Coordinates of C-alpha atoms in Angstrom, one line a residue:
M100 CA 260.2 -42.0 159.8
N101 CA 260.5 -43.2 164.1
R102 CA 259.0 -46.6 164.3
I103 CA 256.9 -47.0 167.4
P104 CA 257.3 -50.0 170.0
L105 CA 254.5 -52.6 169.9
A106 CA 253.5 -52.2 173.5
D107 CA 253.3 -48.3 173.0
V108 CA 250.7 -48.8 169.9
V109 CA 249.2 -51.4 172.4
K110 CA 248.3 -49.4 175.1
W111 CA 247.1 -46.0 173.6
L112 CA 245.1 -48.0 171.4
Q113 CA 243.2 -50.0 174.9
A114 CA 243.3 -46.3 176.1
A115 CA 241.5 -44.8 172.6
G116 CA 239.1 -47.6 172.1
E117 CA 236.1 -46.6 173.9
P118 CA 233.6 -44.3 172.1
S119 CA 233.3 -41.8 174.4
R120 CA 236.9 -41.8 175.2
L121 CA 237.6 -41.4 171.7
R122 CA 235.2 -38.2 171.7
L123 CA 237.0 -36.9 174.7
L124 CA 241.1 -37.1 172.5
A125 CA 238.8 -35.2 169.8
L126 CA 237.9 -31.9 172.0
C127 CA 241.5 -32.1 173.4
T128 CA 242.5 -30.9 170.1
E129 CA 240.6 -28.0 170.0
G130 CA 242.2 -26.1 172.9
A131 CA 241.9 -26.4 176.8
L132 CA 239.1 -27.1 178.8
S133 CA 238.5 -28.9 182.1
V134 CA 236.9 -31.1 183.1
S135 CA 232.9 -29.7 183.5
D136 CA 233.4 -28.2 180.1
L137 CA 234.4 -32.2 178.6
A138 CA 231.3 -33.4 180.9
Q139 CA 228.8 -30.4 179.8
A140 CA 229.7 -31.0 176.5
L141 CA 229.3 -34.8 176.5
R142 CA 226.8 -34.6 178.4
Q143 CA 227.6 -37.4 180.5
S144 CA 228.2 -36.3 184.6
E145 CA 231.7 -35.2 185.9
P146 CA 232.9 -38.8 187.3
R147 CA 232.4 -40.7 184.3
V148 CA 234.5 -38.4 182.3
S149 CA 237.0 -37.9 185.0
R150 CA 237.5 -41.7 184.8
H151 CA 237.8 -41.5 180.6
L152 CA 240.0 -38.8 181.5
K153 CA 242.1 -40.7 183.8
I154 CA 242.8 -43.8 181.1
L155 CA 243.4 -41.4 178.6
S156 CA 246.8 -39.2 180.5
E157 CA 247.1 -42.8 182.0
G158 CA 248.1 -44.3 179.2
G159 CA 250.4 -40.6 177.5
L160 CA 248.2 -39.6 175.4
I161 CA 246.1 -36.4 177.0
V162 CA 248.5 -34.4 179.8
R163 CA 246.7 -32.8 182.9
M164 CA 247.3 -29.0 182.9
R165 CA 247.1 -26.6 186.3
Q166 CA 246.4 -22.5 184.9
G167 CA 245.9 -19.9 187.3
Q168 CA 242.7 -21.4 189.2
W169 CA 242.0 -24.1 187.2
V170 CA 242.6 -27.2 185.5
H171 CA 242.2 -28.3 181.6
Y172 CA 243.3 -30.6 179.7
R173 CA 245.6 -31.3 176.6
V174 CA 247.2 -33.9 174.2
A175 CA 250.0 -35.6 175.6
D176 CA 253.6 -33.9 174.1
Q177 CA 255.6 -37.1 173.6
A178 CA 255.6 -36.5 170.0
E179 CA 255.1 -40.1 169.3
A180 CA 252.0 -39.9 171.8
A181 CA 250.9 -36.7 169.7
S182 CA 251.7 -38.0 166.7
F183 CA 249.6 -41.6 167.3
V184 CA 246.6 -39.0 167.9
R185 CA 247.2 -36.5 165.0
G186 CA 247.1 -40.6 162.4
L187 CA 244.1 -41.4 165.0
L188 CA 242.1 -38.0 164.5
A189 CA 243.0 -37.8 161.2
Q190 CA 240.5 -41.0 160.5
L191 CA 237.8 -39.1 162.1
D192 CA 234.9 -37.2 159.5
R193 CA 235.0 -34.1 161.3
S194 CA 231.7 -33.0 160.7
D195 CA 230.2 -36.1 162.1
P196 CA 226.3 -34.6 164.1
V197 CA 227.8 -35.9 167.2
L198 CA 231.7 -34.4 167.2
L199 CA 229.9 -31.3 165.7
R200 CA 227.6 -31.2 168.8
D201 CA 230.2 -32.2 170.9
R202 CA 232.2 -29.3 169.9
T203 CA 229.7 -26.9 169.9
G204 CA 228.4 -27.7 173.8
A205 CA 232.3 -27.3 174.7
R206 CA 232.4 -23.8 172.9
A207 CA 229.5 -22.9 174.9
A208 CA 230.3 -24.8 178.5
A209 CA 234.0 -23.0 178.2
A210 CA 232.7 -19.6 176.8
P211 CA 232.1 -18.4 180.1
R212 CA 234.7 -18.7 182.1
I213 CA 236.8 -17.3 179.3
E214 CA 234.7 -13.9 179.7
R215 CA 235.7 -14.0 183.7
A216 CA 239.9 -14.5 182.9
A217 CA 239.8 -12.5 180.6
H218 CA 238.1 -9.8 182.7
G219 CA 240.0 -10.3 185.8
A220 CA 243.0 -11.1 184.0
E221 CA 244.6 -7.6 184.5
S222 CA 244.2 -7.4 188.1
R223 CA 245.4 -11.2 188.6
L224 CA 248.9 -10.9 186.7
G225 CA 249.8 -7.3 188.6
R226 CA 249.2 -9.9 192.0
A227 CA 251.0 -12.9 189.9
I228 CA 254.6 -10.4 189.1
A229 CA 255.1 -8.6 192.0
G230 CA 254.4 -12.2 194.2
F231 CA 257.1 -13.5 191.0
I232 CA 259.9 -11.1 192.5
T233 CA 259.0 -11.2 195.9
A234 CA 259.4 -15.2 195.8
S235 CA 262.7 -14.5 193.4
G236 CA 264.3 -11.9 195.8
L237 CA 264.4 -9.1 193.2
S238 CA 262.6 -7.0 195.9
E239 CA 266.2 -6.5 196.7
P240 CA 268.6 -5.7 193.9
R241 CA 271.4 -8.9 194.4
G242 CA 273.3 -9.4 190.9
A243 CA 273.3 -10.4 187.5
V244 CA 269.5 -11.7 186.9
L245 CA 268.5 -13.9 183.9
V246 CA 264.6 -13.9 182.6
I247 CA 263.9 -17.2 180.4
G248 CA 261.1 -16.7 178.2
V249 CA 259.2 -13.5 178.1
S250 CA 255.1 -14.0 177.4
H251 CA 254.8 -11.5 179.8
P252 CA 257.1 -8.4 179.0
E253 CA 255.7 -6.9 182.8
L254 CA 258.1 -9.4 184.2
L255 CA 260.9 -8.4 182.5
E256 CA 260.4 -4.5 183.2
C257 CA 260.8 -6.0 186.8
A258 CA 263.8 -7.3 187.0
A259 CA 265.3 -5.2 184.6
R260 CA 264.3 -2.1 186.9
A261 CA 265.5 -4.3 190.1
S262 CA 269.0 -5.2 189.1
P263 CA 271.2 -3.4 186.7
R264 CA 272.9 -7.1 185.2
C265 CA 269.5 -8.1 183.3
T266 CA 269.6 -10.9 180.6
A267 CA 266.3 -12.2 179.0
V268 CA 266.2 -15.2 176.6
A269 CA 263.3 -15.0 173.9
P270 CA 261.6 -18.7 172.2
S271 CA 262.4 -17.2 169.1
R272 CA 263.4 -14.4 167.1
R273 CA 260.1 -12.9 166.6
A274 CA 259.6 -12.8 170.5
A275 CA 263.1 -11.6 171.0
Q276 CA 262.5 -8.6 168.2
A277 CA 259.1 -7.7 170.4
A278 CA 261.2 -7.5 173.6
R279 CA 263.8 -5.7 172.4
A280 CA 260.9 -3.0 170.9
F281 CA 259.3 -3.1 174.0
A282 CA 262.8 -2.8 176.4
E283 CA 264.1 0.7 174.2
R284 CA 259.7 2.2 174.5
R285 CA 260.3 1.5 178.5
G286 CA 263.8 3.1 178.6
L287 CA 265.2 -0.5 179.7
S288 CA 268.7 -1.6 180.1
C289 CA 269.1 -5.5 179.5
R290 CA 270.9 -7.3 176.9
I291 CA 267.9 -10.2 175.0
L292 CA 269.4 -12.9 173.5
K293 CA 267.0 -14.9 171.1
G294 CA 267.3 -19.2 172.6
A295 CA 266.4 -22.7 171.6
G296 CA 262.5 -22.6 170.7
V297 CA 261.0 -24.6 173.1
E298 CA 263.4 -25.6 175.5
L299 CA 265.2 -21.8 175.8
L300 CA 267.8 -22.9 177.1
G301 CA 270.2 -25.1 174.8
D302 CA 273.5 -26.4 175.6
A303 CA 275.5 -23.7 173.3
D304 CA 273.5 -20.7 175.0
M305 CA 274.1 -22.2 178.1
V306 CA 278.0 -21.4 176.5
R307 CA 276.9 -17.9 175.6
L308 CA 275.5 -17.1 178.6
G309 CA 278.4 -17.5 180.7
E310 CA 277.9 -15.7 184.5
A311 CA 276.1 -16.9 187.1
F312 CA 273.3 -15.7 188.3
A313 CA 271.6 -14.3 191.7
A314 CA 267.7 -15.4 190.5
V315 CA 266.8 -17.0 187.1
L316 CA 263.5 -16.8 186.0
V317 CA 261.9 -19.0 183.9
D318 CA 258.2 -18.0 182.7
S319 CA 257.6 -20.3 180.1
S320 CA 253.9 -22.6 178.3
A321 CA 256.6 -25.2 177.7
G322 CA 254.7 -28.8 177.1
E323 CA 256.0 -30.1 180.9
E324 CA 259.1 -32.4 178.9
A325 CA 260.6 -29.5 177.4
F326 CA 259.8 -27.5 180.6
A327 CA 262.3 -30.5 183.4
R328 CA 264.5 -30.0 180.5
T329 CA 264.8 -25.8 180.6
L330 CA 264.8 -25.9 184.9
Q331 CA 267.9 -28.4 184.5
R332 CA 269.6 -26.0 182.5
A333 CA 268.7 -23.7 184.6
R334 CA 269.7 -24.4 187.4
G335 CA 272.7 -24.5 186.0
L336 CA 273.8 -20.9 186.4
L337 CA 272.9 -20.4 189.6
A338 CA 275.6 -19.0 191.9
P339 CA 275.5 -19.9 194.8
G340 CA 272.9 -19.1 197.0
G341 CA 271.0 -18.3 193.7
R342 CA 267.2 -18.9 194.2
L343 CA 265.3 -19.8 190.9
C344 CA 262.3 -19.3 190.6
H345 CA 259.6 -20.9 187.5
R346 CA 256.1 -20.1 186.2
R347 CA 254.5 -22.3 183.5
G348 CA 251.4 -21.5 182.0
G349 CA 249.7 -20.4 179.2
G350 CA 251.9 -17.1 177.4
G351 CA 251.0 -15.1 174.5
G352 CA 250.8 -11.8 176.2
R353 CA 247.9 -10.0 177.8
G354 CA 245.1 -12.3 176.2
R355 CA 246.2 -15.7 178.3
A356 CA 247.9 -13.5 181.1
C357 CA 245.3 -15.5 183.5
G358 CA 248.1 -18.0 182.9
M359 CA 250.3 -16.6 185.4
S360 CA 248.7 -17.1 188.9
D361 CA 248.6 -16.1 192.6
E362 CA 250.1 -19.2 193.4
S363 CA 253.8 -19.4 195.5
C364 CA 256.3 -19.7 192.9
A365 CA 258.5 -22.8 193.1
M366 CA 262.1 -21.0 194.6
N367 CA 264.6 -23.7 195.7
A368 CA 267.8 -23.7 194.6
E369 CA 268.1 -27.4 194.2
S370 CA 265.2 -28.6 193.4
G371 CA 263.2 -25.7 191.8
R372 CA 260.1 -26.8 193.2
T373 CA 257.5 -24.5 196.7
P374 CA 259.3 -25.9 200.2
I375 CA 256.1 -27.4 201.6
R376 CA 255.1 -25.4 204.7
V377 CA 253.5 -28.1 207.6
S378 CA 250.1 -28.0 210.0
F379 CA 250.3 -30.7 213.0
E380 CA 246.8 -32.5 214.7
F381 CA 247.0 -33.6 218.1
F382 CA 244.3 -34.8 220.3
P383 CA 244.6 -34.4 224.0
P384 CA 245.4 -36.6 226.3
A385 CA 243.5 -38.9 228.3
D386 CA 246.3 -39.3 231.7
E387 CA 249.2 -38.4 232.4
A388 CA 251.4 -41.3 231.0
M389 CA 249.5 -39.9 227.5
G390 CA 250.2 -36.3 228.2
A391 CA 253.4 -36.9 228.0
M392 CA 254.1 -39.2 225.3
L393 CA 251.6 -35.4 223.7
W394 CA 254.3 -33.4 225.0
K395 CA 257.3 -35.6 223.6
S396 CA 256.0 -35.8 220.2
I397 CA 254.8 -32.0 220.2
E398 CA 258.8 -31.2 221.1
R399 CA 259.8 -33.9 218.4
L400 CA 258.2 -31.5 215.7
A401 CA 258.1 -28.1 216.7
P402 CA 261.7 -27.3 215.4
L403 CA 259.8 -28.1 211.2
A404 CA 258.1 -24.8 212.9
P405 CA 254.6 -25.6 211.5
R406 CA 252.2 -23.1 210.2
F407 CA 250.1 -24.1 213.3
V408 CA 249.6 -27.1 215.5
S409 CA 245.5 -27.7 216.4
V410 CA 244.2 -30.2 218.8
T411 CA 240.9 -32.1 218.8
Y412 CA 237.7 -32.3 220.6
G413 CA 235.8 -34.7 221.3
A414 CA 232.3 -36.2 220.8
D415 CA 229.9 -33.1 222.2
G416 CA 232.5 -31.5 223.8
S417 CA 233.5 -34.1 225.8
T418 CA 237.8 -32.8 226.1
R419 CA 236.3 -29.7 226.0
E420 CA 238.3 -28.7 229.4
R421 CA 242.1 -31.3 228.2
T422 CA 242.1 -29.8 224.8
H423 CA 241.6 -26.1 226.5
N424 CA 244.9 -27.5 228.4
V425 CA 246.7 -28.1 226.1
V426 CA 245.7 -24.7 223.9
T427 CA 246.7 -22.6 226.2
R428 CA 250.2 -24.6 227.4
I429 CA 251.4 -24.5 224.1
Q430 CA 250.1 -20.9 223.8
R431 CA 251.8 -20.0 226.8
E432 CA 255.0 -22.2 227.1
T433 CA 256.2 -22.7 223.5
P434 CA 256.2 -20.2 220.0
L435 CA 254.1 -22.5 218.0
T436 CA 250.1 -21.4 216.7
G437 CA 248.0 -23.2 218.4
A438 CA 244.7 -23.9 216.7
P439 CA 241.3 -25.4 219.1
H440 CA 239.1 -27.0 217.4
L441 CA 235.4 -26.1 218.8
T442 CA 232.1 -27.6 217.6
C443 CA 228.2 -26.5 217.3
I444 CA 226.6 -29.4 218.4
G445 CA 226.3 -30.2 222.7
A446 CA 226.5 -26.7 223.6
S447 CA 224.3 -23.8 223.2
R448 CA 225.2 -20.7 221.6
E449 CA 226.0 -18.1 224.1
E450 CA 227.9 -21.4 225.3
I451 CA 230.0 -22.5 222.1
L452 CA 231.0 -17.9 222.2
E453 CA 231.1 -17.5 225.9
I454 CA 234.5 -20.4 225.0
A455 CA 235.7 -18.7 221.6
R456 CA 235.7 -15.1 224.0
G457 CA 238.1 -17.1 226.9
Y458 CA 240.3 -18.2 224.2
W459 CA 240.3 -14.6 222.3
D460 CA 241.3 -13.0 225.7
E461 CA 244.0 -15.7 226.4
G462 CA 246.1 -14.7 223.1
I463 CA 244.6 -17.6 221.0
R464 CA 243.7 -16.3 217.0
H465 CA 243.2 -19.7 215.7
M466 CA 240.4 -21.7 214.9
V467 CA 238.9 -24.9 214.0
A468 CA 235.5 -24.9 213.5
L469 CA 233.6 -28.4 213.1
R470 CA 229.6 -29.4 213.0
G471 CA 231.4 -32.4 215.4
D472 CA 230.0 -36.0 216.0
P473 CA 227.6 -37.3 218.9
P474 CA 229.5 -39.1 220.6
R475 CA 230.0 -43.0 219.9
G476 CA 227.0 -45.2 220.4
E477 CA 224.3 -42.8 220.4
G478 CA 222.7 -43.4 216.8
A479 CA 222.1 -39.3 214.7
R480 CA 223.6 -36.2 216.2
R481 CA 220.9 -33.8 217.7
P482 CA 221.6 -30.2 217.7
N483 CA 220.6 -28.1 221.0
P484 CA 217.9 -26.3 220.0
R485 CA 219.9 -23.3 221.4
G486 CA 223.1 -24.0 219.3
F487 CA 224.0 -24.0 215.8
R488 CA 222.9 -26.1 213.3
Y489 CA 225.7 -25.8 210.8
A490 CA 229.7 -25.6 211.2
S491 CA 228.5 -22.3 208.6
E492 CA 226.6 -20.9 211.4
L493 CA 229.8 -21.4 213.7
V494 CA 232.1 -20.0 211.2
A495 CA 230.3 -16.7 211.3
A496 CA 229.1 -16.2 215.0
L497 CA 233.2 -16.7 215.5
A498 CA 233.9 -13.9 212.5
G499 CA 231.4 -11.6 213.9
L500 CA 233.5 -12.2 217.7
A501 CA 236.2 -11.8 216.5
P502 CA 239.1 -11.7 214.0
F503 CA 240.0 -15.0 214.4
D504 CA 242.1 -17.0 211.7
I505 CA 239.6 -20.3 211.1
S506 CA 240.0 -23.2 209.3
V507 CA 237.1 -25.6 209.2
A508 CA 236.7 -29.6 207.1
A509 CA 236.5 -30.9 204.1
Y510 CA 235.8 -33.7 202.2
P511 CA 237.4 -34.8 199.6
E512 CA 235.1 -38.6 198.6
V513 CA 232.0 -36.9 199.7
H514 CA 231.0 -36.6 203.8
P515 CA 228.9 -39.8 204.4
E516 CA 226.6 -37.6 205.4
A517 CA 226.2 -35.4 202.5
G518 CA 223.2 -36.0 199.7
S519 CA 225.1 -35.4 196.4
A520 CA 228.4 -34.1 195.8
A521 CA 227.1 -31.2 194.6
A522 CA 225.6 -30.3 198.1
D523 CA 228.8 -31.2 200.1
L524 CA 230.2 -28.5 197.2
E525 CA 228.0 -26.5 198.8
N526 CA 228.2 -26.3 202.5
L527 CA 232.0 -26.0 201.7
K528 CA 231.1 -22.6 200.0
R529 CA 228.4 -21.2 202.7
K530 CA 231.6 -22.3 205.1
I531 CA 234.2 -20.6 203.7
D532 CA 231.3 -17.0 202.7
A533 CA 230.6 -16.8 206.0
G534 CA 234.5 -16.3 207.1
A535 CA 236.5 -19.2 206.7
T536 CA 240.1 -18.7 205.7
R537 CA 241.3 -22.4 205.2
A538 CA 239.6 -25.8 204.5
I539 CA 242.2 -28.7 205.5
T540 CA 240.3 -32.3 204.4
Q541 CA 239.6 -35.2 205.9
F542 CA 242.9 -37.9 205.3
F543 CA 242.3 -39.6 201.9
F544 CA 245.1 -41.9 200.3
D545 CA 243.7 -40.9 196.1
T546 CA 245.5 -38.3 195.1
D547 CA 243.3 -38.4 191.6
A548 CA 239.8 -37.3 194.0
F549 CA 241.7 -34.5 195.7
L550 CA 242.4 -32.7 192.8
R551 CA 238.8 -33.5 190.9
F552 CA 237.5 -32.0 194.5
R553 CA 239.9 -28.9 193.8
D554 CA 239.5 -28.9 190.3
A555 CA 235.4 -28.9 192.0
L556 CA 236.2 -25.9 194.2
A557 CA 237.7 -23.4 191.6
A558 CA 234.9 -24.3 189.3
A559 CA 232.3 -23.3 191.8
G560 CA 234.6 -19.4 192.6
V561 CA 235.7 -21.7 195.9
H562 CA 239.2 -19.8 196.1
A563 CA 240.1 -19.8 199.6
P564 CA 243.6 -22.4 200.4
I565 CA 242.5 -26.5 200.1
V566 CA 244.5 -28.4 202.5
P567 CA 245.3 -32.0 202.1
G568 CA 245.6 -33.9 205.2
I569 CA 247.6 -36.7 205.4
L570 CA 247.4 -39.7 207.7
P571 CA 250.3 -42.3 208.2
I572 CA 249.7 -45.2 208.6
T573 CA 251.2 -46.4 211.9
R574 CA 248.3 -48.9 212.5
F575 CA 246.5 -50.9 209.4
P576 CA 243.6 -52.2 210.9
Q577 CA 243.0 -49.0 213.4
V578 CA 243.1 -46.7 209.8
L579 CA 240.6 -49.4 207.8
R580 CA 238.2 -48.4 210.9
F581 CA 238.3 -44.6 210.4
A582 CA 238.3 -45.0 206.3
K583 CA 235.0 -47.0 206.9
A584 CA 233.5 -43.9 209.4
C585 CA 234.7 -40.9 206.7
G586 CA 233.7 -42.0 203.6
T587 CA 237.5 -42.5 203.0
S588 CA 238.2 -45.1 200.2
I589 CA 241.2 -47.2 200.7
P590 CA 242.9 -48.3 197.3
G591 CA 243.4 -52.1 196.9
R592 CA 247.6 -51.2 196.6
L593 CA 247.6 -50.2 200.1
H594 CA 245.9 -53.7 201.1
E595 CA 248.5 -55.0 199.2
R596 CA 251.8 -53.5 200.9
F597 CA 250.4 -53.6 204.4
A598 CA 249.2 -57.0 204.4
G599 CA 250.7 -59.3 206.9
L600 CA 253.0 -56.5 208.3
D601 CA 250.4 -56.5 211.3
D602 CA 252.7 -58.2 213.6
D603 CA 255.9 -56.3 212.0
H604 CA 256.0 -52.6 213.6
E605 CA 259.7 -51.8 211.7
T606 CA 258.5 -53.1 208.1
R607 CA 255.2 -51.2 209.1
R608 CA 256.6 -47.7 210.0
M609 CA 259.3 -47.8 206.3
I610 CA 255.7 -48.8 204.4
A611 CA 254.0 -46.3 206.2
A612 CA 256.2 -43.7 205.3
S613 CA 257.0 -44.4 201.4
V614 CA 252.9 -44.6 201.0
A615 CA 253.1 -41.0 203.2
I616 CA 255.9 -39.7 201.1
E617 CA 254.3 -40.8 197.9
Q618 CA 251.1 -39.1 198.2
V619 CA 253.0 -35.9 199.4
E620 CA 254.7 -36.1 195.9
A621 CA 252.3 -36.9 194.1
L622 CA 250.3 -33.9 195.2
R623 CA 253.7 -31.6 195.1
R624 CA 253.8 -32.8 191.3
H625 CA 249.7 -30.8 191.0
G626 CA 250.4 -27.6 192.4
V627 CA 250.5 -28.5 196.6
S628 CA 253.3 -27.1 199.3
E629 CA 250.9 -27.1 202.3
F630 CA 249.7 -30.0 204.2
H631 CA 248.1 -31.0 207.6
F632 CA 249.5 -34.2 209.1
Y633 CA 247.1 -36.4 212.0
T634 CA 249.8 -37.3 214.6
L635 CA 247.6 -39.2 216.9
N636 CA 250.1 -38.1 218.7
R637 CA 252.7 -40.3 218.0
A638 CA 255.8 -37.7 216.6
E639 CA 258.8 -40.5 214.8
L640 CA 257.1 -41.0 211.7
T641 CA 256.1 -37.2 210.6
Y642 CA 259.1 -36.5 212.1
A643 CA 261.0 -38.7 209.2
I644 CA 258.3 -38.0 206.5
C645 CA 259.1 -34.2 206.9
H646 CA 262.4 -35.2 207.3
A647 CA 262.1 -36.6 203.9
L648 CA 260.3 -34.2 201.7
G649 CA 263.1 -31.9 202.2
L650 CA 261.6 -29.8 205.7
R651 CA 264.4 -28.9 208.8
P652 CA 264.4 -27.7 211.5
H653 CA 265.2 -24.2 212.0
A654 CA 268.2 -22.3 212.8
R655 CA 266.7 -21.5 216.9
S656 CA 264.5 -24.7 217.3
A657 CA 260.9 -23.8 218.7
S658 CA 261.8 -26.9 220.7
A659 CA 264.4 -25.3 222.7
A660 CA 261.7 -22.7 223.3
L661 CA 260.1 -24.7 224.9
Q662 CA 263.0 -25.4 227.2
E663 CA 263.7 -22.5 227.9
A664 CA 259.9 -20.9 229.3
R665 CA 260.2 -23.9 231.7
A666 CA 263.1 -23.0 232.7

């Protein structure tokens, strides 16, 4: 019998040692439940339940799992922790009225979502399979292919039809037999092997498979640690230039087909993760010197091929002309996609739409639609009586004017003027419903706040991309002022890390890069692959962060194209 270290036992007892957390732990053994489900079951607020779940997760007793468009919690995979939880819960009386009420409430809360998931599973699975195949490169037959896991036989069929040399590894003898029967019914030519249980690939399997594969597709519902070990072995089977493509989610055939979502597949042969995509924000310069710095920053960051670059719009439209000049120059002289900010405040509907028409006529197709703020020192905003009152109205008007790609703002920690988190979420939903393509968040440093926000949006039926805004900290006092103005919390750890560095520029830059890289990596572990950087017109720190995250200049850089356009 394995003995558990004292420190681990103390940590687990501290995590579980509170009535609500013990009740949550019991519910996490009942099935896949979201924060919303658990909050309804316990009759507590979602923020309170989220805090309890965070403590249980940090204590190693539960894990947070993303499955399709929603997130659920379950008991940890780690053997000692799982054994501890089972032993602890075995001491509870399952007929206790409180626990019975919790279970009944959780089932009732989860039922509508489960019904919706089952209803949409077929179409989601079809789209997911298509995306999986495209991401792995199988749309163009290119050598031997290995499928690890056969939870979704449709994936096996696509791989077998795309490659004349297809091998599949099933997690059990029964799964292998079912896969062989499916292949025979469909007339597929593929080799199907029984793997090493949950991890699918053992050392013996590595030897038995023998060859190097042009593509390895991993489709598994294994726990996090087992899944990571499977990926590590899978990388060793790739041929030079081969692609590793993976999904981790529910298996078990069509009944849980929603375990595969429409999200991008990881397909990096070295890291097994989706390469990140970025966009950058700049502000229009106030003078010639600042203009030179702005264009130097654009030239520096352009080779990273951002999805778009946005240019801000001053309070009350005060930089309208400068914003226009920067965006049109970007459009004219670079291969970048310029995205001007456009705000409601201060102008009439006719004036705003005239600006938008002008942008469209100059070839600009992407807009960032915002409500806007009054100029500093003028107190509460006073909308133009003939203007748009809300950003959702502006979005609807832009969408009706021309097929713009429209980005809007989102607030993971709630807009300072919102009456509540629910009201803020509903406001964002109105903007998406009005025609917005994506939402870019205000900068934040609390990763859990973003993830809770994303989960709440998914639960509310908002499925547009939510792109996290990343602010590299160049000057900490400045960031504190920004944060106070927009309601962003600053964790104590950041105060500690930047303490005493006001006059130490080089150390401050290194700490700032480290903080931003840690934040992006934490978000990537939860499936986020797109990021919007607030550059403050300074390129070096943002470029260094992007480089550390794996972004590299394109073969023919946008910067070179910019220089050619000027010649």
